[in-house]
Short mmCIF file of N, CA and C in Angstrom, two decimals:
data_model
loop_
_atom_site.label_atom_id
_atom_site.label_comp_id
_atom_site.label_asym_id
_atom_site.label_seq_id
_atom_site.Cartn_x
_atom_site.Cartn_y
_atom_site.Cartn_z
N ALA A 1 -10.61 -1.90 -14.81
CA ALA A 1 -11.78 -1.49 -14.04
C ALA A 1 -11.84 -2.25 -12.71
N ALA A 2 -11.46 -3.51 -12.72
CA ALA A 2 -11.52 -4.31 -11.49
C ALA A 2 -10.57 -3.75 -10.43
N TYR A 3 -9.38 -3.31 -10.86
CA TYR A 3 -8.44 -2.75 -9.91
C TYR A 3 -9.02 -1.50 -9.24
N TRP A 4 -9.58 -0.61 -10.02
CA TRP A 4 -10.11 0.63 -9.46
C TRP A 4 -11.33 0.37 -8.59
N TYR A 5 -12.13 -0.62 -8.95
CA TYR A 5 -13.25 -1.02 -8.12
C TYR A 5 -12.74 -1.48 -6.75
N CYS A 6 -11.74 -2.34 -6.77
CA CYS A 6 -11.17 -2.86 -5.52
C CYS A 6 -10.55 -1.76 -4.67
N THR A 7 -9.80 -0.90 -5.31
CA THR A 7 -9.14 0.19 -4.59
C THR A 7 -10.16 1.10 -3.91
N ASN A 8 -11.17 1.48 -4.66
CA ASN A 8 -12.16 2.39 -4.09
C ASN A 8 -13.07 1.71 -3.07
N LEU A 9 -13.40 0.45 -3.29
CA LEU A 9 -14.19 -0.28 -2.30
C LEU A 9 -13.39 -0.44 -1.00
N SER A 10 -12.10 -0.68 -1.11
CA SER A 10 -11.24 -0.78 0.08
C SER A 10 -11.19 0.54 0.83
N ARG A 11 -11.05 1.62 0.11
CA ARG A 11 -11.02 2.94 0.78
C ARG A 11 -12.35 3.24 1.46
N PHE A 12 -13.43 2.89 0.78
CA PHE A 12 -14.76 3.07 1.38
C PHE A 12 -14.87 2.25 2.66
N ALA A 13 -14.48 0.98 2.58
CA ALA A 13 -14.58 0.09 3.75
C ALA A 13 -13.71 0.59 4.90
N ASN A 14 -12.50 1.07 4.59
CA ASN A 14 -11.63 1.61 5.63
C ASN A 14 -12.25 2.82 6.31
N ALA A 15 -12.91 3.65 5.52
CA ALA A 15 -13.56 4.84 6.08
C ALA A 15 -14.75 4.47 6.96
N LYS A 16 -15.43 3.39 6.61
CA LYS A 16 -16.62 2.97 7.36
C LYS A 16 -16.28 2.21 8.63
N GLY A 17 -15.10 1.60 8.69
CA GLY A 17 -14.71 0.92 9.92
C GLY A 17 -14.50 -0.57 9.76
N LEU A 18 -14.23 -1.20 10.88
CA LEU A 18 -13.85 -2.61 10.91
C LEU A 18 -14.91 -3.52 10.33
N SER A 19 -16.16 -3.32 10.67
CA SER A 19 -17.20 -4.24 10.17
C SER A 19 -17.29 -4.17 8.64
N ALA A 20 -17.16 -3.00 8.06
CA ALA A 20 -17.18 -2.88 6.60
C ALA A 20 -15.94 -3.52 5.98
N ARG A 21 -14.79 -3.33 6.61
CA ARG A 21 -13.57 -3.97 6.08
C ARG A 21 -13.71 -5.48 6.08
N LEU A 22 -14.25 -6.03 7.13
CA LEU A 22 -14.43 -7.48 7.20
C LEU A 22 -15.48 -7.96 6.20
N PHE A 23 -16.52 -7.16 6.01
CA PHE A 23 -17.59 -7.53 5.09
C PHE A 23 -17.08 -7.62 3.65
N TYR A 24 -16.25 -6.68 3.23
CA TYR A 24 -15.79 -6.61 1.84
C TYR A 24 -14.45 -7.30 1.58
N LYS A 25 -13.74 -7.74 2.60
CA LYS A 25 -12.37 -8.23 2.42
C LYS A 25 -12.28 -9.41 1.46
N ASP A 26 -13.18 -10.36 1.53
CA ASP A 26 -13.10 -11.53 0.65
C ASP A 26 -13.38 -11.17 -0.81
N ARG A 27 -14.34 -10.30 -1.03
CA ARG A 27 -14.67 -9.86 -2.39
C ARG A 27 -13.48 -9.15 -3.03
N VAL A 28 -12.90 -8.24 -2.27
CA VAL A 28 -11.79 -7.45 -2.80
C VAL A 28 -10.55 -8.32 -2.99
N SER A 29 -10.25 -9.18 -2.03
CA SER A 29 -9.04 -9.99 -2.17
C SER A 29 -9.16 -10.98 -3.33
N ALA A 30 -10.34 -11.52 -3.57
CA ALA A 30 -10.51 -12.44 -4.70
C ALA A 30 -10.28 -11.72 -6.03
N ALA A 31 -10.83 -10.53 -6.15
CA ALA A 31 -10.64 -9.77 -7.39
C ALA A 31 -9.18 -9.36 -7.56
N MET A 32 -8.52 -8.95 -6.48
CA MET A 32 -7.11 -8.56 -6.58
C MET A 32 -6.21 -9.75 -6.90
N ARG A 33 -6.54 -10.90 -6.38
CA ARG A 33 -5.76 -12.10 -6.73
C ARG A 33 -5.88 -12.37 -8.22
N ARG A 34 -7.07 -12.22 -8.76
CA ARG A 34 -7.27 -12.44 -10.19
C ARG A 34 -6.49 -11.42 -11.01
N ILE A 35 -6.49 -10.19 -10.57
CA ILE A 35 -5.72 -9.14 -11.26
C ILE A 35 -4.23 -9.52 -11.26
N GLY A 36 -3.74 -10.01 -10.13
CA GLY A 36 -2.34 -10.42 -10.04
C GLY A 36 -2.02 -11.57 -10.97
N VAL A 37 -2.96 -12.49 -11.16
CA VAL A 37 -2.76 -13.61 -12.07
C VAL A 37 -2.76 -13.13 -13.52
N LEU A 38 -3.67 -12.25 -13.84
CA LEU A 38 -3.79 -11.76 -15.22
C LEU A 38 -2.62 -10.87 -15.62
N ASP A 39 -2.16 -10.03 -14.69
CA ASP A 39 -1.08 -9.10 -15.02
C ASP A 39 -0.43 -8.60 -13.73
N ALA A 40 0.56 -9.32 -13.25
CA ALA A 40 1.23 -8.99 -11.98
C ALA A 40 1.87 -7.60 -12.01
N ALA A 41 2.24 -7.12 -13.18
CA ALA A 41 2.91 -5.82 -13.29
C ALA A 41 1.91 -4.66 -13.43
N TYR A 42 0.63 -4.97 -13.55
CA TYR A 42 -0.37 -3.92 -13.79
C TYR A 42 -0.26 -2.81 -12.74
N PHE A 43 -0.29 -1.61 -13.21
CA PHE A 43 -0.26 -0.38 -12.42
C PHE A 43 0.82 -0.43 -11.34
N HIS A 44 2.04 -0.73 -11.80
CA HIS A 44 3.22 -0.67 -10.94
C HIS A 44 3.13 -1.67 -9.79
N ALA A 45 2.77 -2.91 -10.14
CA ALA A 45 2.66 -4.02 -9.17
C ALA A 45 1.53 -3.79 -8.17
N ALA A 46 0.40 -3.34 -8.69
CA ALA A 46 -0.74 -2.98 -7.84
C ALA A 46 -1.23 -4.12 -6.97
N SER A 47 -1.27 -5.32 -7.51
CA SER A 47 -1.78 -6.44 -6.72
C SER A 47 -0.88 -6.71 -5.50
N ASP A 48 0.42 -6.74 -5.71
CA ASP A 48 1.31 -6.94 -4.56
C ASP A 48 1.26 -5.76 -3.60
N ARG A 49 1.17 -4.56 -4.11
CA ARG A 49 1.05 -3.38 -3.24
C ARG A 49 -0.22 -3.49 -2.40
N PHE A 50 -1.31 -3.89 -3.03
CA PHE A 50 -2.58 -4.05 -2.32
C PHE A 50 -2.44 -5.08 -1.20
N PHE A 51 -1.88 -6.26 -1.53
CA PHE A 51 -1.77 -7.30 -0.51
C PHE A 51 -0.77 -6.96 0.58
N GLY A 52 0.22 -6.14 0.27
CA GLY A 52 1.09 -5.64 1.33
C GLY A 52 0.29 -4.87 2.37
N ALA A 53 -0.55 -3.97 1.90
CA ALA A 53 -1.40 -3.20 2.81
C ALA A 53 -2.48 -4.07 3.44
N TYR A 54 -3.06 -4.95 2.65
CA TYR A 54 -4.16 -5.81 3.10
C TYR A 54 -3.76 -6.66 4.31
N TYR A 55 -2.64 -7.36 4.21
CA TYR A 55 -2.23 -8.24 5.30
C TYR A 55 -1.79 -7.47 6.55
N SER A 56 -1.42 -6.21 6.39
CA SER A 56 -1.07 -5.38 7.54
C SER A 56 -2.30 -4.78 8.20
N ALA A 57 -3.30 -4.45 7.40
CA ALA A 57 -4.48 -3.74 7.90
C ALA A 57 -5.51 -4.65 8.56
N LEU A 58 -5.48 -5.92 8.23
CA LEU A 58 -6.45 -6.83 8.82
C LEU A 58 -6.22 -6.98 10.32
N PRO A 59 -7.30 -7.16 11.08
CA PRO A 59 -7.10 -7.51 12.49
C PRO A 59 -6.57 -8.95 12.58
N SER A 60 -5.94 -9.26 13.67
CA SER A 60 -5.35 -10.59 13.84
C SER A 60 -6.35 -11.72 13.64
N ILE A 61 -7.56 -11.55 14.13
CA ILE A 61 -8.57 -12.61 14.03
C ILE A 61 -9.06 -12.81 12.60
N ALA A 62 -8.77 -11.86 11.73
CA ALA A 62 -9.23 -11.95 10.34
C ALA A 62 -8.10 -12.26 9.36
N GLY A 63 -6.91 -12.56 9.87
CA GLY A 63 -5.84 -12.98 8.98
C GLY A 63 -4.64 -12.06 8.86
N ARG A 64 -4.46 -11.12 9.79
CA ARG A 64 -3.27 -10.25 9.72
C ARG A 64 -2.03 -11.14 9.65
N ASP A 65 -1.16 -10.80 8.73
CA ASP A 65 0.08 -11.57 8.57
C ASP A 65 1.16 -10.60 8.10
N LEU A 66 1.95 -10.11 9.03
CA LEU A 66 2.95 -9.10 8.71
C LEU A 66 4.08 -9.67 7.86
N SER A 67 4.32 -10.96 7.95
CA SER A 67 5.32 -11.59 7.10
C SER A 67 4.86 -11.58 5.63
N LYS A 68 3.61 -11.96 5.40
CA LYS A 68 3.07 -11.91 4.03
C LYS A 68 3.02 -10.48 3.53
N SER A 69 2.67 -9.56 4.42
CA SER A 69 2.65 -8.14 4.04
C SER A 69 4.01 -7.71 3.53
N GLY A 70 5.05 -8.04 4.28
CA GLY A 70 6.41 -7.67 3.88
C GLY A 70 6.81 -8.30 2.55
N GLU A 71 6.44 -9.56 2.34
CA GLU A 71 6.75 -10.23 1.08
C GLU A 71 6.10 -9.53 -0.10
N HIS A 72 4.83 -9.16 0.06
CA HIS A 72 4.13 -8.49 -1.03
C HIS A 72 4.69 -7.10 -1.29
N PHE A 73 4.97 -6.35 -0.24
CA PHE A 73 5.57 -5.03 -0.44
C PHE A 73 6.93 -5.15 -1.12
N ASP A 74 7.72 -6.12 -0.71
CA ASP A 74 9.04 -6.31 -1.33
C ASP A 74 8.91 -6.66 -2.81
N LYS A 75 7.93 -7.49 -3.15
CA LYS A 75 7.69 -7.82 -4.57
C LYS A 75 7.28 -6.58 -5.35
N ALA A 76 6.41 -5.77 -4.77
CA ALA A 76 5.96 -4.55 -5.46
C ALA A 76 7.12 -3.59 -5.68
N ILE A 77 7.94 -3.42 -4.68
CA ILE A 77 9.09 -2.50 -4.79
C ILE A 77 10.09 -3.04 -5.80
N ALA A 78 10.33 -4.34 -5.81
CA ALA A 78 11.26 -4.93 -6.78
C ALA A 78 10.72 -4.82 -8.20
N ALA A 79 9.41 -4.99 -8.38
CA ALA A 79 8.81 -4.94 -9.71
C ALA A 79 8.69 -3.52 -10.25
N ALA A 80 8.52 -2.55 -9.36
CA ALA A 80 8.32 -1.16 -9.79
C ALA A 80 9.10 -0.23 -8.85
N PRO A 81 10.43 -0.28 -8.89
CA PRO A 81 11.23 0.49 -7.95
C PRO A 81 11.09 2.01 -8.10
N ALA A 82 10.71 2.48 -9.26
CA ALA A 82 10.58 3.92 -9.47
C ALA A 82 9.23 4.46 -9.01
N TYR A 83 8.30 3.58 -8.68
CA TYR A 83 6.97 3.99 -8.23
C TYR A 83 7.01 4.15 -6.71
N LEU A 84 7.09 5.38 -6.24
CA LEU A 84 7.39 5.67 -4.85
C LEU A 84 6.27 5.34 -3.88
N SER A 85 5.05 5.26 -4.33
CA SER A 85 3.95 4.93 -3.42
C SER A 85 4.10 3.55 -2.81
N ASN A 86 4.81 2.64 -3.49
CA ASN A 86 5.04 1.32 -2.91
C ASN A 86 5.77 1.45 -1.57
N LYS A 87 6.76 2.32 -1.51
CA LYS A 87 7.52 2.51 -0.27
C LYS A 87 6.72 3.29 0.77
N VAL A 88 5.96 4.27 0.34
CA VAL A 88 5.14 5.04 1.28
C VAL A 88 4.14 4.12 1.97
N LEU A 89 3.49 3.27 1.19
CA LEU A 89 2.52 2.36 1.78
C LEU A 89 3.18 1.32 2.68
N LYS A 90 4.37 0.87 2.31
CA LYS A 90 5.08 -0.07 3.18
C LYS A 90 5.39 0.58 4.52
N ALA A 91 5.80 1.83 4.50
CA ALA A 91 6.07 2.55 5.75
C ALA A 91 4.78 2.73 6.55
N ASP A 92 3.72 3.17 5.88
CA ASP A 92 2.46 3.48 6.54
C ASP A 92 1.79 2.25 7.13
N PHE A 93 1.82 1.15 6.43
CA PHE A 93 1.13 -0.05 6.91
C PHE A 93 2.07 -1.00 7.65
N LEU A 94 3.12 -1.45 7.00
CA LEU A 94 3.95 -2.49 7.60
C LEU A 94 4.84 -1.96 8.72
N ALA A 95 5.60 -0.91 8.46
CA ALA A 95 6.53 -0.42 9.48
C ALA A 95 5.78 0.03 10.74
N VAL A 96 4.65 0.65 10.57
CA VAL A 96 3.86 1.09 11.73
C VAL A 96 3.36 -0.12 12.51
N ASN A 97 2.85 -1.13 11.82
CA ASN A 97 2.34 -2.32 12.52
C ASN A 97 3.45 -3.15 13.14
N LEU A 98 4.65 -3.09 12.58
CA LEU A 98 5.80 -3.76 13.18
C LEU A 98 6.39 -2.95 14.32
N ASP A 99 5.94 -1.70 14.47
CA ASP A 99 6.50 -0.75 15.43
C ASP A 99 7.99 -0.57 15.17
N ASP A 100 8.32 -0.43 13.87
CA ASP A 100 9.70 -0.32 13.42
C ASP A 100 9.95 1.10 12.89
N ARG A 101 10.28 1.98 13.79
CA ARG A 101 10.48 3.38 13.42
C ARG A 101 11.66 3.55 12.47
N ALA A 102 12.70 2.74 12.63
CA ALA A 102 13.86 2.84 11.75
C ALA A 102 13.48 2.51 10.31
N LEU A 103 12.71 1.45 10.10
CA LEU A 103 12.26 1.10 8.76
C LEU A 103 11.36 2.19 8.19
N TYR A 104 10.46 2.68 9.01
CA TYR A 104 9.54 3.75 8.63
C TYR A 104 10.32 4.97 8.12
N THR A 105 11.28 5.41 8.90
CA THR A 105 12.08 6.58 8.56
C THR A 105 12.91 6.32 7.30
N LYS A 106 13.53 5.16 7.23
CA LYS A 106 14.37 4.81 6.07
C LYS A 106 13.55 4.85 4.78
N LEU A 107 12.39 4.21 4.78
CA LEU A 107 11.57 4.17 3.57
C LEU A 107 11.13 5.57 3.15
N LEU A 108 10.68 6.35 4.10
CA LEU A 108 10.18 7.69 3.77
C LEU A 108 11.31 8.62 3.32
N GLU A 109 12.48 8.49 3.91
CA GLU A 109 13.62 9.29 3.47
C GLU A 109 14.08 8.88 2.07
N GLU A 110 13.99 7.58 1.75
CA GLU A 110 14.31 7.11 0.39
C GLU A 110 13.35 7.73 -0.62
N VAL A 111 12.09 7.83 -0.25
CA VAL A 111 11.10 8.44 -1.14
C VAL A 111 11.44 9.90 -1.38
N LEU A 112 11.75 10.62 -0.32
CA LEU A 112 12.06 12.05 -0.47
C LEU A 112 13.33 12.28 -1.28
N ALA A 113 14.28 11.36 -1.21
CA ALA A 113 15.55 11.51 -1.93
C ALA A 113 15.46 11.07 -3.39
N ALA A 114 14.44 10.31 -3.73
CA ALA A 114 14.32 9.76 -5.09
C ALA A 114 13.85 10.81 -6.08
N PRO A 115 14.26 10.66 -7.34
CA PRO A 115 13.74 11.58 -8.37
C PRO A 115 12.27 11.26 -8.67
N ASP A 116 11.56 12.27 -9.12
CA ASP A 116 10.15 12.06 -9.51
C ASP A 116 10.05 11.14 -10.71
N GLY A 117 11.06 11.23 -11.57
CA GLY A 117 11.06 10.45 -12.81
C GLY A 117 10.46 11.26 -13.94
N GLU A 118 10.70 10.80 -15.13
CA GLU A 118 10.22 11.49 -16.32
C GLU A 118 8.94 10.88 -16.88
N ASP A 119 8.62 9.68 -16.46
CA ASP A 119 7.48 8.95 -16.99
C ASP A 119 6.17 9.65 -16.60
N PRO A 120 5.38 10.10 -17.57
CA PRO A 120 4.13 10.79 -17.24
C PRO A 120 3.10 9.88 -16.58
N ASP A 121 3.33 8.55 -16.65
CA ASP A 121 2.40 7.63 -15.99
C ASP A 121 2.54 7.64 -14.47
N PHE A 122 3.72 8.01 -13.96
CA PHE A 122 3.86 7.97 -12.51
C PHE A 122 4.56 9.18 -11.89
N ALA A 123 5.12 10.07 -12.67
CA ALA A 123 5.80 11.24 -12.09
C ALA A 123 4.85 12.08 -11.22
N PRO A 124 3.62 12.36 -11.66
CA PRO A 124 2.71 13.12 -10.78
C PRO A 124 2.40 12.36 -9.48
N GLU A 125 2.25 11.05 -9.59
CA GLU A 125 1.98 10.26 -8.38
C GLU A 125 3.20 10.23 -7.47
N ASN A 126 4.40 10.25 -8.05
CA ASN A 126 5.60 10.30 -7.23
C ASN A 126 5.68 11.61 -6.46
N ARG A 127 5.28 12.70 -7.09
CA ARG A 127 5.27 13.98 -6.38
C ARG A 127 4.28 13.93 -5.21
N ALA A 128 3.13 13.30 -5.43
CA ALA A 128 2.15 13.14 -4.35
C ALA A 128 2.70 12.23 -3.26
N ALA A 129 3.42 11.18 -3.65
CA ALA A 129 4.02 10.27 -2.67
C ALA A 129 5.04 11.01 -1.82
N LYS A 130 5.78 11.92 -2.42
CA LYS A 130 6.75 12.71 -1.65
C LYS A 130 6.05 13.63 -0.65
N ARG A 131 4.94 14.22 -1.05
CA ARG A 131 4.18 15.06 -0.11
C ARG A 131 3.68 14.21 1.07
N GLN A 132 3.21 13.03 0.76
CA GLN A 132 2.71 12.14 1.80
C GLN A 132 3.86 11.66 2.69
N ALA A 133 5.01 11.37 2.11
CA ALA A 133 6.17 10.95 2.90
C ALA A 133 6.59 12.04 3.87
N LYS A 134 6.60 13.27 3.41
CA LYS A 134 6.96 14.40 4.27
C LYS A 134 5.97 14.52 5.44
N LYS A 135 4.70 14.37 5.12
CA LYS A 135 3.65 14.43 6.15
C LYS A 135 3.83 13.29 7.16
N PHE A 136 4.07 12.07 6.67
CA PHE A 136 4.24 10.93 7.56
C PHE A 136 5.48 11.06 8.44
N LEU A 137 6.57 11.62 7.89
CA LEU A 137 7.76 11.82 8.71
C LEU A 137 7.47 12.78 9.85
N ALA A 138 6.68 13.80 9.58
CA ALA A 138 6.32 14.76 10.62
C ALA A 138 5.46 14.12 11.71
N LEU A 139 4.73 13.07 11.35
CA LEU A 139 3.85 12.38 12.30
C LEU A 139 4.54 11.23 13.03
N ALA A 140 5.79 10.97 12.74
CA ALA A 140 6.49 9.81 13.30
C ALA A 140 6.40 9.76 14.82
N GLY A 141 6.55 10.88 15.48
CA GLY A 141 6.49 10.90 16.94
C GLY A 141 5.14 10.46 17.48
N ASP A 142 4.08 10.71 16.74
CA ASP A 142 2.74 10.30 17.16
C ASP A 142 2.44 8.84 16.83
N ARG A 143 3.15 8.30 15.86
CA ARG A 143 2.86 6.95 15.40
C ARG A 143 3.69 5.88 16.09
N PHE A 144 4.76 6.30 16.78
CA PHE A 144 5.63 5.33 17.46
C PHE A 144 5.81 5.71 18.92
#
């Protein structure tokens, strides 16, 4: 329940803007850190996936750290390589903020080339990740 609370509160804050993101960031990061301590593998390395996006999405004055972002995304991908959303989010958050079009393209093409998998826990999400990867590749010219 804590993971879904954090995920949805983060999405709400992102939709509301910078002041909401700053207001909720400490609450969400504390809960996600606890989730990572209790079960680092939970929901396909959700805590590391979250912190990968978190450190990329923060403004510089609030703690943006692209190095930490990359470390967390790499941990998530290593822990759950078949879960394609880890790579989509790395492309969307880290590669864009690094202004690294080659990394962005590589990650999204890897997602499109990967099998959906047979696991009913993530195969539907992998199909959604592929749709998102296709959309993001089409937007590459606007993002770089």
